[in-house]
Coordinates of N, CA and C in Angstrom, one line a residue:
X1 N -23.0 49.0 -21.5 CA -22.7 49.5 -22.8 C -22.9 51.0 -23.0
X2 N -23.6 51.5 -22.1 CA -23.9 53.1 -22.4 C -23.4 53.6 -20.8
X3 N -23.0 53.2 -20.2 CA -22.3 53.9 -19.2 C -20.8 54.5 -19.9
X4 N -20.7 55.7 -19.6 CA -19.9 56.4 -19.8 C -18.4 57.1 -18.7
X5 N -19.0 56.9 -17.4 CA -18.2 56.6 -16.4 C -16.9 56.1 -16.0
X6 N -15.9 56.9 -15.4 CA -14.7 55.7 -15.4 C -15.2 54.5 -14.3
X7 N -16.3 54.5 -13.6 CA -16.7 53.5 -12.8 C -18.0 53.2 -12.9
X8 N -17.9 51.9 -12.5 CA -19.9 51.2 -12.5 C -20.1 50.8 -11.4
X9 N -21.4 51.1 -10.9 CA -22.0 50.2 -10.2 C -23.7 50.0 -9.6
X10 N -24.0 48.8 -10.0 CA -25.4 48.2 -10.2 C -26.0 47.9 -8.7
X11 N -26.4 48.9 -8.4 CA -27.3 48.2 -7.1 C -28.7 47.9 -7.5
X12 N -28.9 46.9 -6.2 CA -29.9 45.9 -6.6 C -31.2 47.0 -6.4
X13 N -32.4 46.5 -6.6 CA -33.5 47.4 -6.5 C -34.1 47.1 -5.2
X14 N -33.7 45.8 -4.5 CA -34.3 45.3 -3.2 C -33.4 45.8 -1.9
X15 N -32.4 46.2 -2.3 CA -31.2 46.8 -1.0 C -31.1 48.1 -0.7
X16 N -30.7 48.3 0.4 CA -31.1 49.8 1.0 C -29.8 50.2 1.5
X17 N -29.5 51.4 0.9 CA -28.2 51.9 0.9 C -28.1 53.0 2.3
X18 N -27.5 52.8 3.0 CA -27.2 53.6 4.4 C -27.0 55.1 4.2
X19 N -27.1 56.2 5.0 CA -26.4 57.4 4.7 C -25.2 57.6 5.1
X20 N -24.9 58.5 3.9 CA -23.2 59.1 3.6 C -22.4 57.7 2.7
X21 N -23.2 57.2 1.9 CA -22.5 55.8 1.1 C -22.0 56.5 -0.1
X22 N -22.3 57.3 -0.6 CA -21.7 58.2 -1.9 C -20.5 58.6 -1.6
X23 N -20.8 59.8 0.0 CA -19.6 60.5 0.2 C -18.5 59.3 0.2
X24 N -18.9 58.1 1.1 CA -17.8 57.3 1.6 C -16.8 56.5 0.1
X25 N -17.9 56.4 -0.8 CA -17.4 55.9 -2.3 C -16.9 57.2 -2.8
X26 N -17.1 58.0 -2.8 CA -16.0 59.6 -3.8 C -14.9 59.4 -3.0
X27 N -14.8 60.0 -1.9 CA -13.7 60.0 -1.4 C -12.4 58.7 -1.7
X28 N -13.2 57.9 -1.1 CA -12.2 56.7 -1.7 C -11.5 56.4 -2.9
X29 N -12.2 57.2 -4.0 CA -12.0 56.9 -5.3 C -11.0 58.3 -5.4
X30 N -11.5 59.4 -5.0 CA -10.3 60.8 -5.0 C -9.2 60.4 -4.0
X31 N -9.3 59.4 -3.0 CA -7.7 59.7 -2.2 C -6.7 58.5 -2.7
X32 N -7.5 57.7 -3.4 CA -7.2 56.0 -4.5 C -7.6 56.0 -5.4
X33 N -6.3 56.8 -6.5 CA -7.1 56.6 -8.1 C -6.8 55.7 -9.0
X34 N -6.1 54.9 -8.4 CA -5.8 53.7 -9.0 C -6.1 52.5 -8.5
X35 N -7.2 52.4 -7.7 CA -8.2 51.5 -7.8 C -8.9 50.8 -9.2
X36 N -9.0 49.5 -8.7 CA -10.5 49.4 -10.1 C -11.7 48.6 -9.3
X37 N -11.1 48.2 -7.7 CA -12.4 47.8 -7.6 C -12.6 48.1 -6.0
X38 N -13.7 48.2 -5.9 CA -14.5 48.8 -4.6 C -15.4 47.4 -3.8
X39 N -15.0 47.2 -2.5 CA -16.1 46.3 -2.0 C -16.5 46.9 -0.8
X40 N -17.7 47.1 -0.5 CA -18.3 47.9 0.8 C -19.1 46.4 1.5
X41 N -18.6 46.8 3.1 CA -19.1 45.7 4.0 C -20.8 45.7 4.0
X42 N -21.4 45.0 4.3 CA -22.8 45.1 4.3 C -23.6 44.0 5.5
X43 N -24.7 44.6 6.0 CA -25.6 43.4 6.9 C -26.5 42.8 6.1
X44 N -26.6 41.6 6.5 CA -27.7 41.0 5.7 C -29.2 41.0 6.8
X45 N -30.3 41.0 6.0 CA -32.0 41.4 7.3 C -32.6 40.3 5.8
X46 N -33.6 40.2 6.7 CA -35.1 39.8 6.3 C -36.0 40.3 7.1
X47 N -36.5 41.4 5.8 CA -37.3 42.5 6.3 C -36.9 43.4 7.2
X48 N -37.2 43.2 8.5 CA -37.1 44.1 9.8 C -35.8 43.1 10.9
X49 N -35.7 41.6 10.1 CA -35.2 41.3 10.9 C -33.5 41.3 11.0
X50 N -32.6 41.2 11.7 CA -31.1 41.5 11.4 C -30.6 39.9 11.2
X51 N -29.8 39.9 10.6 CA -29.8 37.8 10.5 C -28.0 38.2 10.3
X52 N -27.0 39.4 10.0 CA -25.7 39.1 10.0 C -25.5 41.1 9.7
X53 N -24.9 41.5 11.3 CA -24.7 42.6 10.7 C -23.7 43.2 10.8
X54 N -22.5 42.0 9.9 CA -21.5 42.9 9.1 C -20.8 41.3 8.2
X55 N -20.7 41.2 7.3 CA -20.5 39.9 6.6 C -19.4 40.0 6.9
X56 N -18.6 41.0 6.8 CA -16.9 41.0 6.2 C -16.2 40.9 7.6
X57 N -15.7 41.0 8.1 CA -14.4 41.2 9.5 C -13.3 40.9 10.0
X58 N -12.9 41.3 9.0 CA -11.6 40.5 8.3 C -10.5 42.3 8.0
X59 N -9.3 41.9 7.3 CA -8.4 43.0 7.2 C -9.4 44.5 6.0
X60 N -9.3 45.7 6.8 CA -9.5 46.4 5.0 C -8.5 47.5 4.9
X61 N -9.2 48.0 4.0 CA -8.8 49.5 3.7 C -8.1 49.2 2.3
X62 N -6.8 50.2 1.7 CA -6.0 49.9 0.3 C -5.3 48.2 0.5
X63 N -5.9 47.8 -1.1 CA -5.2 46.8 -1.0 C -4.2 46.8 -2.8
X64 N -2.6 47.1 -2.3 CA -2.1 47.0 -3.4 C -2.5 45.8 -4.1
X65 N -2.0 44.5 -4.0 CA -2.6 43.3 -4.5 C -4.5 42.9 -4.6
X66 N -4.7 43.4 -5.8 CA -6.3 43.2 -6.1 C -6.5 41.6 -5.5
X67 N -5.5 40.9 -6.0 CA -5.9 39.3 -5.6 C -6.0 39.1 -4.0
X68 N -5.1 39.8 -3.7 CA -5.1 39.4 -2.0 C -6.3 39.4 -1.5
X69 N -6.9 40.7 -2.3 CA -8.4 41.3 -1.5 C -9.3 40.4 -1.6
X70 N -9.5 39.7 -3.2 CA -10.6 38.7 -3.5 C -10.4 37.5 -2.8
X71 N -8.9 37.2 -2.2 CA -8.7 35.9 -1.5 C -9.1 36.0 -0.2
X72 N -9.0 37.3 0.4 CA -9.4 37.6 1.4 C -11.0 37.6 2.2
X73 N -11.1 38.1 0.8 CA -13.2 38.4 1.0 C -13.4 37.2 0.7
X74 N -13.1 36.0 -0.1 CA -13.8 34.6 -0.2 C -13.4 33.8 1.0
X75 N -12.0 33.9 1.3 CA -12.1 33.2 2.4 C -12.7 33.6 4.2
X76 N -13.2 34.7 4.0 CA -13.2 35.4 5.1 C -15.2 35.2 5.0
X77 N -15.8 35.1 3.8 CA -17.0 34.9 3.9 C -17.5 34.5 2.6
X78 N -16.8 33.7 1.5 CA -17.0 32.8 0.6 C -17.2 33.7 -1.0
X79 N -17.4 33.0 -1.7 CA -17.3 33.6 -3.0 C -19.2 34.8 -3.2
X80 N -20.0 34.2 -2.6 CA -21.3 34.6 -2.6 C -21.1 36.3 -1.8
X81 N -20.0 37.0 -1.4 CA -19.9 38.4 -1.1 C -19.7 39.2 -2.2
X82 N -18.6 38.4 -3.4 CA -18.6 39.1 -4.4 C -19.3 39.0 -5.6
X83 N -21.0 37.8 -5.0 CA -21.7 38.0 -6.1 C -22.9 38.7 -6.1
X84 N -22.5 39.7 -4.3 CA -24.1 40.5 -4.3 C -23.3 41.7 -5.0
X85 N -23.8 42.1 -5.8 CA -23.4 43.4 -7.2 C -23.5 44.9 -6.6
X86 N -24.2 44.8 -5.1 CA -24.6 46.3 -4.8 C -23.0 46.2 -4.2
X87 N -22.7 45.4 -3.5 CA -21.7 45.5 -2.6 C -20.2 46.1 -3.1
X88 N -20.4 45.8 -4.5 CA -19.2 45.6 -5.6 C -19.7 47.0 -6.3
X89 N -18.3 47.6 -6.6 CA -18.2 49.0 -7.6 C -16.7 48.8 -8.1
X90 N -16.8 49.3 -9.7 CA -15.7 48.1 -10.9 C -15.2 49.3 -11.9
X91 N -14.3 49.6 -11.9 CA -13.5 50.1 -13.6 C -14.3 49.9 -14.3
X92 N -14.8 50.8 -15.1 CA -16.1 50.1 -16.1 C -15.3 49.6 -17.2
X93 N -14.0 50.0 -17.8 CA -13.2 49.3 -18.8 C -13.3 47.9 -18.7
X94 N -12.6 47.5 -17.2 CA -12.5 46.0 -17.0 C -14.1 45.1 -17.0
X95 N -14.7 46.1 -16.7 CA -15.8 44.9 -16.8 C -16.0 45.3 -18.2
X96 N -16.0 46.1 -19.3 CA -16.1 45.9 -21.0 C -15.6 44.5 -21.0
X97 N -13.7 44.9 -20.2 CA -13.1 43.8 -20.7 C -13.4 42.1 -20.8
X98 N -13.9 42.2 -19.5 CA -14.6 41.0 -18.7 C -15.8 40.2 -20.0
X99 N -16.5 40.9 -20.2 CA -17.4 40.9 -20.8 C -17.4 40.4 -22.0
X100 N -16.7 40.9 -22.8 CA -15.8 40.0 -23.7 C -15.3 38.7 -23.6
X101 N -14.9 38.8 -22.6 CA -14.0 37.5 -22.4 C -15.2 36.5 -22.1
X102 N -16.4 37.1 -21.7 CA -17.4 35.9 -21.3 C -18.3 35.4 -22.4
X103 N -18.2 36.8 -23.3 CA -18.6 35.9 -24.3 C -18.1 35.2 -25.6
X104 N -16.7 35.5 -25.2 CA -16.1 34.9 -26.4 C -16.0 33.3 -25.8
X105 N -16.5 32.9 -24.4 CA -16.2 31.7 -24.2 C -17.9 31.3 -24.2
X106 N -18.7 32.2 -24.4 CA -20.4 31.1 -24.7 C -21.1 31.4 -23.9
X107 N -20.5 32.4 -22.0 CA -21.2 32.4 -20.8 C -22.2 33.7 -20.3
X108 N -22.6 33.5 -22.2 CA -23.7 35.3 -21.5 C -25.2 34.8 -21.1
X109 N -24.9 33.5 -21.1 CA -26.5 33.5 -19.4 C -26.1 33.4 -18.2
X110 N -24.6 33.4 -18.1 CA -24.5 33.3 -16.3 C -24.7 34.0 -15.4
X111 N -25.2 33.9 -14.1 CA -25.8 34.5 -13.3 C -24.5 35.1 -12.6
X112 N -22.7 34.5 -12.7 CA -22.1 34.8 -11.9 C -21.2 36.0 -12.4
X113 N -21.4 37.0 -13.4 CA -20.3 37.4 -13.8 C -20.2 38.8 -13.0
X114 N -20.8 39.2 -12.2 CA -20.0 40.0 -10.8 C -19.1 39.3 -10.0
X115 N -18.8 38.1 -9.9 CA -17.6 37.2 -9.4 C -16.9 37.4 -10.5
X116 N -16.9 37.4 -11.8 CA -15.5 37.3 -12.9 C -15.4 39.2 -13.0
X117 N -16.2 40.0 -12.8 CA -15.7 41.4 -12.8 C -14.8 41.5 -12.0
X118 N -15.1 41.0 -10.6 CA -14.2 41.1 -9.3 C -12.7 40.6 -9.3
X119 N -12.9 39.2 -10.2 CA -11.7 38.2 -10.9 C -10.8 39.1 -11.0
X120 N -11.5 39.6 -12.8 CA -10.6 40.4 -13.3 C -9.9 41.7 -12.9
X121 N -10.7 42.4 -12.3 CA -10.1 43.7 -11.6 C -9.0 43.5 -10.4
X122 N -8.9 42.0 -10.2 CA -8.1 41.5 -9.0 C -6.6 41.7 -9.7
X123 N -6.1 42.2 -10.9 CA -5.3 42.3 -11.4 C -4.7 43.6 -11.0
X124 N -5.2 44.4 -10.4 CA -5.0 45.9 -10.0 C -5.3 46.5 -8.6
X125 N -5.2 47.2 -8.4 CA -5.2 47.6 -6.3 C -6.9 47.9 -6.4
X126 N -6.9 47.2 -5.0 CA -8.5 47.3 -4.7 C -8.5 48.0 -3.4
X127 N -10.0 48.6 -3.0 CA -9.9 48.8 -1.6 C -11.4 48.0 -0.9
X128 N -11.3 47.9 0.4 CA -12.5 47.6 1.0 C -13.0 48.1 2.1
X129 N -14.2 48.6 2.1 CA -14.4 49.6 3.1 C -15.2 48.7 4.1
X130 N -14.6 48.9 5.1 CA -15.1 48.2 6.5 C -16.7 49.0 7.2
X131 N -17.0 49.9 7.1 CA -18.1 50.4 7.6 C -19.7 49.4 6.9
X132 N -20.4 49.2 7.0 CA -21.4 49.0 6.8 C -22.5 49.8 6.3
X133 N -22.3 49.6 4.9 CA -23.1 51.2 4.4 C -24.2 50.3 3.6
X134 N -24.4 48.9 3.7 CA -25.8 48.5 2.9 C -26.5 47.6 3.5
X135 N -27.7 47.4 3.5 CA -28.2 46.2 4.1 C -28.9 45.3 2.6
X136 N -28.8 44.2 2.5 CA -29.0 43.3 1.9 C -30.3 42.7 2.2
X137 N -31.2 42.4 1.5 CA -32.6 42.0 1.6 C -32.6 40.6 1.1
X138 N -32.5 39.4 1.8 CA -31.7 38.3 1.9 C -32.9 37.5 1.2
X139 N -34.1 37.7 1.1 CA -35.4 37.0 1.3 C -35.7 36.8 -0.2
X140 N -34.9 37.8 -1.0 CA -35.1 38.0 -2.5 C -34.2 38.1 -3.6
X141 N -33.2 36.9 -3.3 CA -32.1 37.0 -4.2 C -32.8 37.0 -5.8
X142 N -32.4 37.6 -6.3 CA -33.3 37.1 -7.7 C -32.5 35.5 -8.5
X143 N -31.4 34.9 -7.8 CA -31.6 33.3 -8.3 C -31.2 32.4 -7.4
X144 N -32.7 32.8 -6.3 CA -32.5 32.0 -5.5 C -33.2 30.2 -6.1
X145 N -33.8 30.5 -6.7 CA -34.2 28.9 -7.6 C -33.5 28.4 -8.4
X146 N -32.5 29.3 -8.4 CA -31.7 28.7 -9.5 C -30.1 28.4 -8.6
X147 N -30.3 28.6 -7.2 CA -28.5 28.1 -6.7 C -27.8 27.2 -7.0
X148 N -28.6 26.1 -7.0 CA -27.6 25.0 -7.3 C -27.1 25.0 -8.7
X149 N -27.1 25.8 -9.5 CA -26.6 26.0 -10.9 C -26.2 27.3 -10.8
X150 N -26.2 28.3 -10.0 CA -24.8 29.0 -10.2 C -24.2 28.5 -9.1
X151 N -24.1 27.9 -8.0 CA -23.1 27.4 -7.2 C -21.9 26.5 -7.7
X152 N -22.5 25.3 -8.8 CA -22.1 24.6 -9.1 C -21.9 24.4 -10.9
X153 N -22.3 25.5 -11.6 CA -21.7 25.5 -12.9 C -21.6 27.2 -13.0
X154 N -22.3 28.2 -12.9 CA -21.9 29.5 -13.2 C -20.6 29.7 -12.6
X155 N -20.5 29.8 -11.5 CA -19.2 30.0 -10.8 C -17.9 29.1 -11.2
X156 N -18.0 28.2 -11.5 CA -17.1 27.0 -11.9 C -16.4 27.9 -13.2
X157 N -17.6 28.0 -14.1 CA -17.0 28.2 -15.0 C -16.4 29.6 -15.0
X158 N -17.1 30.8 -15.0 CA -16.5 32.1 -14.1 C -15.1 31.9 -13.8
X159 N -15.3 31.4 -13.1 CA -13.5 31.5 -12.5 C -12.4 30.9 -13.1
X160 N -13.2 29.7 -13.7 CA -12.3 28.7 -14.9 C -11.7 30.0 -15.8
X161 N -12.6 30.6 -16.9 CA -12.9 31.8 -17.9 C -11.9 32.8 -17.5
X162 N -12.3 33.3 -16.5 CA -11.6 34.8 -16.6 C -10.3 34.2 -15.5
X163 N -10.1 33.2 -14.3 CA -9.3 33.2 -14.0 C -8.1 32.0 -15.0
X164 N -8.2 32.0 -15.8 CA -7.3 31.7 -16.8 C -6.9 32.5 -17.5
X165 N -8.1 33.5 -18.2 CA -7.4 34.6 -19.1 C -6.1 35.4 -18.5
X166 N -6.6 35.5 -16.9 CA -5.3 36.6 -16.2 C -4.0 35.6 -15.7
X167 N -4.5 34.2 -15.7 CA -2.9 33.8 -15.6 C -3.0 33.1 -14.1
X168 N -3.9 32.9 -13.7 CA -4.4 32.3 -12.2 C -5.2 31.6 -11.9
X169 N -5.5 30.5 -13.4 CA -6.8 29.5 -13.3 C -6.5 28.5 -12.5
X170 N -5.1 28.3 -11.9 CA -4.8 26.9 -10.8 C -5.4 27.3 -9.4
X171 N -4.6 28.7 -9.3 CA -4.7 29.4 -8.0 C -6.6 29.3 -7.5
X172 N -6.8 29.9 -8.5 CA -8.3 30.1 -8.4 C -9.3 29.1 -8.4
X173 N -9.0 28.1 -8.7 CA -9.8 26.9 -8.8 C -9.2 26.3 -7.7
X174 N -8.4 26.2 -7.3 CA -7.9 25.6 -5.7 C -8.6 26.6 -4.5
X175 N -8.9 28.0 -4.9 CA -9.6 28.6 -4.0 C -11.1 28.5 -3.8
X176 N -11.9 28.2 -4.8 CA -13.2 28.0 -5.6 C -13.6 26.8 -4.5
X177 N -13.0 25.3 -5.0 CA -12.8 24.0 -4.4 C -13.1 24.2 -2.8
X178 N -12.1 25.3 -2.1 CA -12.3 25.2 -0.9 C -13.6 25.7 -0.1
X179 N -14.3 26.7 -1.2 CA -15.4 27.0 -0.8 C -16.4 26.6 -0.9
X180 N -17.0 26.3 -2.2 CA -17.9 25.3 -2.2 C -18.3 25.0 -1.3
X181 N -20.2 24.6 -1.7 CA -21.2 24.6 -0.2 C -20.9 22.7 0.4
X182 N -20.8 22.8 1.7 CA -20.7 21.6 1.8 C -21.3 20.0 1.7
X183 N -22.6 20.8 1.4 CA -24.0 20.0 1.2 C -23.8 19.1 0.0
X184 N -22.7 19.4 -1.0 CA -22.8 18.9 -2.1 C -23.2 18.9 -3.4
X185 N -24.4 20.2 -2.9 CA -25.5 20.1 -4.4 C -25.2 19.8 -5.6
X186 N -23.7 19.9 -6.0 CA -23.1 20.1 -7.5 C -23.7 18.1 -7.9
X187 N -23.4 17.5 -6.8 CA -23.7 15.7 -7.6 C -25.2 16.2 -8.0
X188 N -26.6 16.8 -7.3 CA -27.4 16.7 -7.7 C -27.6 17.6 -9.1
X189 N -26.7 17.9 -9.1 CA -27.4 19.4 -10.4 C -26.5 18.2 -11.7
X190 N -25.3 18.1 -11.3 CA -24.8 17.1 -12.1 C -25.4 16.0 -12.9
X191 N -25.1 14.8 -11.4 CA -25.6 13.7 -11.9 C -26.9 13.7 -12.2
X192 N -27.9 13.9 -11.2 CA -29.4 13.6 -11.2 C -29.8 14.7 -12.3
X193 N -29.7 15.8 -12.1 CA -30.4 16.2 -13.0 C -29.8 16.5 -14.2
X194 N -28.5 16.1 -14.4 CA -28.2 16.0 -15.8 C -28.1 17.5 -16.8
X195 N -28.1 18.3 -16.1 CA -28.1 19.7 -16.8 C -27.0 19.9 -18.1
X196 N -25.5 19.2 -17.6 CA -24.7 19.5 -18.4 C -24.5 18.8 -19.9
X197 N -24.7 19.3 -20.9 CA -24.7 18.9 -22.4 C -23.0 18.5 -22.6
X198 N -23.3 17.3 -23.4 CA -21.8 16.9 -23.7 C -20.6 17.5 -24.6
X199 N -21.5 18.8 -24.8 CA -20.3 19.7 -25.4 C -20.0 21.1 -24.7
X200 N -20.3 21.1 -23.1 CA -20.4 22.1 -22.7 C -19.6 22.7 -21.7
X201 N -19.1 23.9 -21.7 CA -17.6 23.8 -21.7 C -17.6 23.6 -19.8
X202 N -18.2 23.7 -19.6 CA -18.2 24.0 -17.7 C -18.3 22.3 -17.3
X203 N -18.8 21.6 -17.8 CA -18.5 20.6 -17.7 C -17.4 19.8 -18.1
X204 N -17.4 20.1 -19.1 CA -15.7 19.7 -19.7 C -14.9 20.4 -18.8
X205 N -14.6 21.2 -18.3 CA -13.6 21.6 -17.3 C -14.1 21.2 -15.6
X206 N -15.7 20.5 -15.1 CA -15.6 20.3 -13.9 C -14.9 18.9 -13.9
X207 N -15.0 17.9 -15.3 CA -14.4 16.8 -15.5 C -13.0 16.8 -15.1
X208 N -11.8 17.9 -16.0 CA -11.2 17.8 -15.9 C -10.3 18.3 -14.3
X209 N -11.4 19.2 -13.7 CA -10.3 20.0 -12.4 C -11.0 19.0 -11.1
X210 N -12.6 18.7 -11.2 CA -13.3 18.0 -10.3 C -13.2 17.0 -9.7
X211 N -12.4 16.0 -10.6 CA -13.0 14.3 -10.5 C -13.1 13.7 -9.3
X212 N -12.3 14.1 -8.2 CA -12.4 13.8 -7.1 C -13.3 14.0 -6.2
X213 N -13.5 15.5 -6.0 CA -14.9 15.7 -5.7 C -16.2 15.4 -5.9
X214 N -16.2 15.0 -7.4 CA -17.3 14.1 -8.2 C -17.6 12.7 -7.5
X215 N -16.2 12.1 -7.2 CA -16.5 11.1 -6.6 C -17.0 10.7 -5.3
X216 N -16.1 11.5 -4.7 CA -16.4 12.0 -3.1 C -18.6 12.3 -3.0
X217 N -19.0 13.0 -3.9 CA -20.2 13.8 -3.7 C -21.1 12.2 -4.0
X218 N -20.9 11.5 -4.8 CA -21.5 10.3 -5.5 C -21.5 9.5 -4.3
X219 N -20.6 9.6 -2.9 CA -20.9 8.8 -1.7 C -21.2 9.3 -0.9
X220 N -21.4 10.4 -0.6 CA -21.5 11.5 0.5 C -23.2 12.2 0.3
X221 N -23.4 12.3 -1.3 CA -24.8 12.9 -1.3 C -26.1 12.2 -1.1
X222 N -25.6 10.8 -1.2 CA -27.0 10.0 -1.0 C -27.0 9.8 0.6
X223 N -25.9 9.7 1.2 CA -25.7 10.0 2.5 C -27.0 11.0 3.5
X224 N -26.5 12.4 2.5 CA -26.6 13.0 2.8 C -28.3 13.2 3.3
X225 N -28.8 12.6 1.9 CA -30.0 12.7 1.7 C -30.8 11.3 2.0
X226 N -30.3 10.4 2.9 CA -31.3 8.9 2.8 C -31.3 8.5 1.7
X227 N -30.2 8.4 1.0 CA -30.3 7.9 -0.7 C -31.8 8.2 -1.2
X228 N -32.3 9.6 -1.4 CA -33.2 9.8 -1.9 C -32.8 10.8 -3.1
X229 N -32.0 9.3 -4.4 CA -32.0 10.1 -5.4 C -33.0 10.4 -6.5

């Protein structure tokens, strides 16, 4: 709200940013000024140790199609690349815009809306810088207690929300679907624990896009777990 910048971006307080990551973000932004969004490759450590060092490896550089890029980065290493926030730098307009749009639908406690900034700015040329200019401190996500509810309702909804407003809620929910963790957690946060209120809208929409998977998870999760529901 008080950034004044044509760009934002929130790094975390636990990640450690490499040298020359400014120069390598100006530049990009002076030789591509019609970007709106930025995603820089990063390693993930715990502590001293290296556990993935380079998430992304896949195509980069200018990408006229913003969507190509976010299809690219989810399929190339899942929707959880565009929800670490250091990694991501955004149009600050569009995330105003974003922002709006999240709360006009009810979702200003979600943990995912650096996935719907990325959504939305997927409307416009992106770039991705292949060097590795962050390391990620993996040990301290701040909702790591809370995964199985942004895995399985922040994000859901997220993508439902803003990838509707721009006109690509099928696209995007068929890409969402493919990601998802395989373990299932969504029957437990679901069923067992019952989180979702019967007027609430991420539910009402996992009903209507999920059912199958709902079902699938209802035979596969007790499986999974020694029926230890």
């Amino acid at each position: 709200e008080y950034a004044i910048g044509e760009y934002i971006w929130l790094p975390g307080d636990d990640d450690r940013l490499c040298k020359g990551i400014l120069k390598k973000i100006l530049d990009t932004l002076k030789k591509h000024s019609d970007i709106a969004h930025i995603f820089i490759n990063y390693a993930c450590v715990k502590g001293s140790k290296l556990i993935n060092e380079n998430v992304y490896k896949g195509e980069s550089g200018y990408y006229k199609s913003g969507y190509l890029m976010f299809e690219q980065i989810t399929k190339e290493g899942g929707l959880g690349l565009l929800m670490f926030q250091t990694a991501n730098i955004y149009r600050r307009e569009f995330v105003n815009h974003t922002n709006r749009i999240i709360e006009k639908h009810g979702e200003t406690e979600s943990f995912s809306r650096p996935l719907g900034y990325s959504l939305y700015c997927s409307m416009y040329p992106g770039y991705l810088i292949p060097e590795v200019m962050i390391e990620d401190e993996m040990a301290s996500t701040s909702w790591d207690s809370l995964g199985v509810m942004v895995w399985c309702r922040d994000m859901i909804a997220m993508c439902d929300v803003v990838g509707t407003q721009i006109g690509m809620g099928e696209k995007v929910r068929a890409l969402l679907i493919s990601n998802l963790p395989r373990m299932c957690p969504e029957y437990e946060y679901i069923i067992r624990g019952r989180k979702f209120s019967k007027d609430n809208y991420a539910w009402k929409m996992y009903k209507k896009y999920f059912k199958k998977r709902l079902v699938l998870d209802a035979i596969i999760y007790p499986i999974y777990t020694g029926f230890r529901i």
